[in-house]
mmCIF file with all atom_site columns, C-alpha atoms in Angstrom:
data_model
loop_
_atom_site.group_PDB
_atom_site.id
_atom_site.type_symbol
_atom_site.label_atom_id
_atom_site.label_alt_id
_atom_site.label_comp_id
_atom_site.label_asym_id
_atom_site.label_entity_id
_atom_site.label_seq_id
_atom_site.pdbx_PDB_ins_code
_atom_site.Cartn_x
_atom_site.Cartn_y
_atom_site.Cartn_z
_atom_site.occupancy
_atom_site.B_iso_or_equiv
_atom_site.pdbx_formal_charge
_atom_site.auth_seq_id
_atom_site.auth_comp_id
_atom_site.auth_asym_id
_atom_site.auth_atom_id
_atom_site.pdbx_PDB_model_num
ATOM 1  C CA . UNK A 1 1  ? -7.103  -0.374 13.333 1.00 84.00 ? 1259 UNK A CA 1
ATOM 2  C CA . UNK A 1 2  ? -6.937  3.415  13.124 1.00 89.00 ? 1260 UNK A CA 1
ATOM 3  C CA . UNK A 1 3  ? -3.458  3.582  14.680 1.00 92.00 ? 1261 UNK A CA 1
ATOM 4  C CA . UNK A 1 4  ? -2.092  0.969  12.343 1.00 89.00 ? 1262 UNK A CA 1
ATOM 5  C CA . UNK A 1 5  ? -3.795  2.559  9.270  1.00 89.00 ? 1263 UNK A CA 1
ATOM 6  C CA . UNK A 1 6  ? -2.032  5.814  10.089 1.00 93.00 ? 1264 UNK A CA 1
ATOM 7  C CA . UNK A 1 7  ? 1.319   4.141  10.530 1.00 94.00 ? 1265 UNK A CA 1
ATOM 8  C CA . UNK A 1 8  ? 0.904   2.614  7.073  1.00 90.00 ? 1266 UNK A CA 1
ATOM 9  C CA . UNK A 1 9  ? 0.660   6.162  5.601  1.00 91.00 ? 1267 UNK A CA 1
ATOM 10 C CA . UNK A 1 10 ? 4.228   7.407  4.629  1.00 92.00 ? 1268 UNK A CA 1
ATOM 11 C CA . UNK A 1 11 ? 3.603   11.032 5.563  1.00 94.00 ? 1269 UNK A CA 1
ATOM 12 C CA . UNK A 1 12 ? 4.016   12.451 9.094  1.00 95.00 ? 1270 UNK A CA 1
ATOM 13 C CA . UNK A 1 13 ? 0.698   13.322 10.766 1.00 94.00 ? 1271 UNK A CA 1
ATOM 14 C CA . UNK A 1 14 ? 0.013   17.082 10.830 1.00 90.00 ? 1272 UNK A CA 1
ATOM 15 C CA . UNK A 1 15 ? 0.514   18.475 14.369 1.00 86.00 ? 1273 UNK A CA 1
ATOM 16 C CA . UNK A 1 16 ? -3.142  19.506 14.738 1.00 81.00 ? 1274 UNK A CA 1
ATOM 17 C CA . UNK A 1 17 ? -4.648  20.103 18.102 1.00 79.00 ? 1275 UNK A CA 1
ATOM 18 C CA . UNK A 1 18 ? -6.672  17.075 19.110 1.00 76.00 ? 1276 UNK A CA 1
ATOM 19 C CA . UNK A 1 19 ? -9.653  17.666 21.311 1.00 71.00 ? 1277 UNK A CA 1
ATOM 20 C CA . UNK A 1 20 ? -9.258  16.055 24.745 1.00 68.00 ? 1278 UNK A CA 1
ATOM 21 C CA . UNK A 1 21 ? -12.796 16.462 25.926 1.00 61.00 ? 1279 UNK A CA 1
ATOM 22 C CA . UNK A 1 22 ? -13.405 12.709 26.288 1.00 62.00 ? 1280 UNK A CA 1
ATOM 23 C CA . UNK A 1 23 ? -13.580 11.320 29.792 1.00 62.00 ? 1281 UNK A CA 1
ATOM 24 C CA . UNK A 1 24 ? -12.524 7.923  28.463 1.00 66.00 ? 1282 UNK A CA 1
ATOM 25 C CA . UNK A 1 25 ? -8.955  6.911  29.463 1.00 71.00 ? 1283 UNK A CA 1
ATOM 26 C CA . UNK A 1 26 ? -7.120  3.745  28.477 1.00 76.00 ? 1284 UNK A CA 1
ATOM 27 C CA . UNK A 1 27 ? -3.777  2.471  29.610 1.00 82.00 ? 1285 UNK A CA 1
ATOM 28 C CA . UNK A 1 28 ? -1.310  1.419  26.952 1.00 81.00 ? 1286 UNK A CA 1
ATOM 29 C CA . UNK A 1 29 ? -1.826  -2.297 27.851 1.00 84.00 ? 1287 UNK A CA 1
ATOM 30 C CA . UNK A 1 30 ? -5.617  -2.034 27.567 1.00 84.00 ? 1288 UNK A CA 1
ATOM 31 C CA . UNK A 1 31 ? -5.223  -0.316 24.221 1.00 81.00 ? 1289 UNK A CA 1
ATOM 32 C CA . UNK A 1 32 ? -2.729  -2.727 22.797 1.00 87.00 ? 1290 UNK A CA 1
ATOM 33 C CA . UNK A 1 33 ? -3.779  -5.920 24.513 1.00 88.00 ? 1291 UNK A CA 1
ATOM 34 C CA . UNK A 1 34 ? -1.572  -8.801 23.425 1.00 93.00 ? 1292 UNK A CA 1
ATOM 35 C CA . UNK A 1 35 ? -0.138  -6.568 20.746 1.00 90.00 ? 1293 UNK A CA 1
ATOM 36 C CA . UNK A 1 36 ? 0.998   -3.764 23.078 1.00 92.00 ? 1294 UNK A CA 1
ATOM 37 C CA . UNK A 1 37 ? 4.651   -4.585 22.808 1.00 94.00 ? 1295 UNK A CA 1
ATOM 38 C CA . UNK A 1 38 ? 4.599   -4.798 19.074 1.00 95.00 ? 1296 UNK A CA 1
ATOM 39 C CA . UNK A 1 39 ? 2.613   -1.613 18.720 1.00 95.00 ? 1297 UNK A CA 1
ATOM 40 C CA . UNK A 1 40 ? 5.022   0.350  20.881 1.00 95.00 ? 1298 UNK A CA 1
ATOM 41 C CA . UNK A 1 41 ? 7.957   -0.966 18.800 1.00 96.00 ? 1299 UNK A CA 1
ATOM 42 C CA . UNK A 1 42 ? 6.154   0.087  15.626 1.00 96.00 ? 1300 UNK A CA 1
ATOM 43 C CA . UNK A 1 43 ? 5.548   3.581  17.049 1.00 97.00 ? 1301 UNK A CA 1
ATOM 44 C CA . UNK A 1 44 ? 9.139   3.881  18.122 1.00 97.00 ? 1302 UNK A CA 1
ATOM 45 C CA . UNK A 1 45 ? 10.373  2.701  14.710 1.00 97.00 ? 1303 UNK A CA 1
ATOM 46 C CA . UNK A 1 46 ? 8.084   5.141  12.965 1.00 97.00 ? 1304 UNK A CA 1
ATOM 47 C CA . UNK A 1 47 ? 9.126   8.101  15.146 1.00 97.00 ? 1305 UNK A CA 1
ATOM 48 C CA . UNK A 1 48 ? 12.816  7.148  14.545 1.00 97.00 ? 1306 UNK A CA 1
ATOM 49 C CA . UNK A 1 49 ? 12.217  6.952  10.752 1.00 96.00 ? 1307 UNK A CA 1
ATOM 50 C CA . UNK A 1 50 ? 10.513  10.386 10.956 1.00 97.00 ? 1308 UNK A CA 1
ATOM 51 C CA . UNK A 1 51 ? 13.586  11.796 12.829 1.00 97.00 ? 1309 UNK A CA 1
ATOM 52 C CA . UNK A 1 52 ? 11.357  12.776 15.812 1.00 97.00 ? 1310 UNK A CA 1
ATOM 53 C CA . UNK A 1 53 ? 13.172  10.824 18.543 1.00 95.00 ? 1311 UNK A CA 1
ATOM 54 C CA . UNK A 1 54 ? 11.638  8.367  20.846 1.00 96.00 ? 1312 UNK A CA 1
ATOM 55 C CA . UNK A 1 55 ? 11.291  10.357 24.072 1.00 96.00 ? 1313 UNK A CA 1
ATOM 56 C CA . UNK A 1 56 ? 8.200   9.555  26.134 1.00 95.00 ? 1314 UNK A CA 1
ATOM 57 C CA . UNK A 1 57 ? 6.479   12.874 25.364 1.00 94.00 ? 1315 UNK A CA 1
ATOM 58 C CA . UNK A 1 58 ? 7.178   12.493 21.613 1.00 96.00 ? 1316 UNK A CA 1
ATOM 59 C CA . UNK A 1 59 ? 5.815   8.933  21.654 1.00 95.00 ? 1317 UNK A CA 1
ATOM 60 C CA . UNK A 1 60 ? 2.675   10.090 23.491 1.00 91.00 ? 1318 UNK A CA 1
ATOM 61 C CA . UNK A 1 61 ? 2.083   12.976 21.047 1.00 92.00 ? 1319 UNK A CA 1
ATOM 62 C CA . UNK A 1 62 ? 2.752   10.920 17.898 1.00 95.00 ? 1320 UNK A CA 1
ATOM 63 C CA . UNK A 1 63 ? 0.476   8.012  19.216 1.00 93.00 ? 1321 UNK A CA 1
ATOM 64 C CA . UNK A 1 64 ? -2.355  10.523 19.602 1.00 91.00 ? 1322 UNK A CA 1
ATOM 65 C CA . UNK A 1 65 ? -1.727  12.077 16.198 1.00 94.00 ? 1323 UNK A CA 1
ATOM 66 C CA . UNK A 1 66 ? -1.531  8.705  14.516 1.00 95.00 ? 1324 UNK A CA 1
ATOM 67 C CA . UNK A 1 67 ? -4.605  7.361  16.223 1.00 92.00 ? 1325 UNK A CA 1
ATOM 68 C CA . UNK A 1 68 ? -6.669  10.509 15.414 1.00 91.00 ? 1326 UNK A CA 1
ATOM 69 C CA . UNK A 1 69 ? -5.550  10.531 11.763 1.00 93.00 ? 1327 UNK A CA 1
ATOM 70 C CA . UNK A 1 70 ? -6.086  6.764  11.314 1.00 92.00 ? 1328 UNK A CA 1
ATOM 71 C CA . UNK A 1 71 ? -9.657  6.988  12.785 1.00 90.00 ? 1329 UNK A CA 1
ATOM 72 C CA . UNK A 1 72 ? -10.347 9.822  10.438 1.00 91.00 ? 1330 UNK A CA 1
ATOM 73 C CA . UNK A 1 73 ? -9.062  7.776  7.469  1.00 89.00 ? 1331 UNK A CA 1
ATOM 74 C CA . UNK A 1 74 ? -11.264 4.787  8.463  1.00 88.00 ? 1332 UNK A CA 1
ATOM 75 C CA . UNK A 1 75 ? -14.349 6.980  9.194  1.00 88.00 ? 1333 UNK A CA 1
ATOM 76 C CA . UNK A 1 76 ? -13.949 8.719  5.836  1.00 90.00 ? 1334 UNK A CA 1
ATOM 77 C CA . UNK A 1 77 ? -13.468 5.599  3.777  1.00 85.00 ? 1335 UNK A CA 1
ATOM 78 C CA . UNK A 1 78 ? -16.621 4.974  1.799  1.00 88.00 ? 1336 UNK A CA 1
ATOM 79 C CA . UNK A 1 79 ? -15.407 1.389  1.071  1.00 83.00 ? 1337 UNK A CA 1
ATOM 80 C CA . UNK A 1 80 ? -15.444 0.332  4.750  1.00 85.00 ? 1338 UNK A CA 1
ATOM 81 C CA . UNK A 1 81 ? -18.986 -0.919 5.304  1.00 88.00 ? 1339 UNK A CA 1
ATOM 82 C CA . UNK A 1 82 ? -18.344 -4.137 7.270  1.00 90.00 ? 1340 UNK A CA 1
ATOM 83 C CA . UNK A 1 83 ? -15.690 -5.848 9.207  1.00 88.00 ? 1341 UNK A CA 1
ATOM 84 C CA . UNK A 1 84 ? -14.596 -7.893 6.192  1.00 89.00 ? 1342 UNK A CA 1
ATOM 85 C CA . UNK A 1 85 ? -13.452 -4.623 4.518  1.00 85.00 ? 1343 UNK A CA 1
ATOM 86 C CA . UNK A 1 86 ? -11.111 -4.019 7.459  1.00 81.00 ? 1344 UNK A CA 1
ATOM 87 C CA . UNK A 1 87 ? -9.762  -7.519 7.114  1.00 85.00 ? 1345 UNK A CA 1
ATOM 88 C CA . UNK A 1 88 ? -9.237  -7.075 3.392  1.00 83.00 ? 1346 UNK A CA 1
ATOM 89 C CA . UNK A 1 89 ? -7.086  -3.938 4.144  1.00 77.00 ? 1347 UNK A CA 1
ATOM 90 C CA . UNK A 1 90 ? -5.048  -5.798 6.703  1.00 76.00 ? 1348 UNK A CA 1
ATOM 91 C CA . UNK A 1 91 ? -4.430  -8.716 4.322  1.00 80.00 ? 1349 UNK A CA 1
ATOM 92 C CA . UNK A 1 92 ? -3.654  -6.476 1.282  1.00 76.00 ? 1350 UNK A CA 1
ATOM 93 C CA . UNK A 1 93 ? -2.026  -3.217 2.547  1.00 62.00 ? 1351 UNK A CA 1
ATOM 94 C CA . UNK A 1 94 ? -0.987  -2.343 -0.961 1.00 65.00 ? 1352 UNK A CA 1
ATOM 95 C CA . UNK A 1 95 ? -4.580  -1.337 -1.613 1.00 60.00 ? 1353 UNK A CA 1
ATOM 96 C CA . UNK A 1 96 ? -3.992  1.705  0.688  1.00 58.00 ? 1354 UNK A CA 1
ATOM 97 C CA . UNK A 1 97 ? -1.691  3.160  -1.943 1.00 53.00 ? 1355 UNK A CA 1
ATOM 98 C CA . UNK A 1 98 ? -4.044  2.748  -4.940 1.00 48.00 ? 1356 UNK A CA 1
#
């Protein structure tokens, strides 16, 4: 949810340092599940649109930045109180711009 929420934002994520003190590690296939191929295409398309290139290091960095920013957006949204609110955003992405 957070990754997709950030991709929906038109601005490029700020290149802030992201703490890597977690001992949790996920493979791309575990993160994306059945959507892994679609999510990598979306990330590549976004990086291309932002003129960042699609090299492996760039994709990895932009993924972390988008994920971190998106989680921040979701955590800071006072309207997200239950799963139904997330579903409403997914069904009506134009609400993100209001």
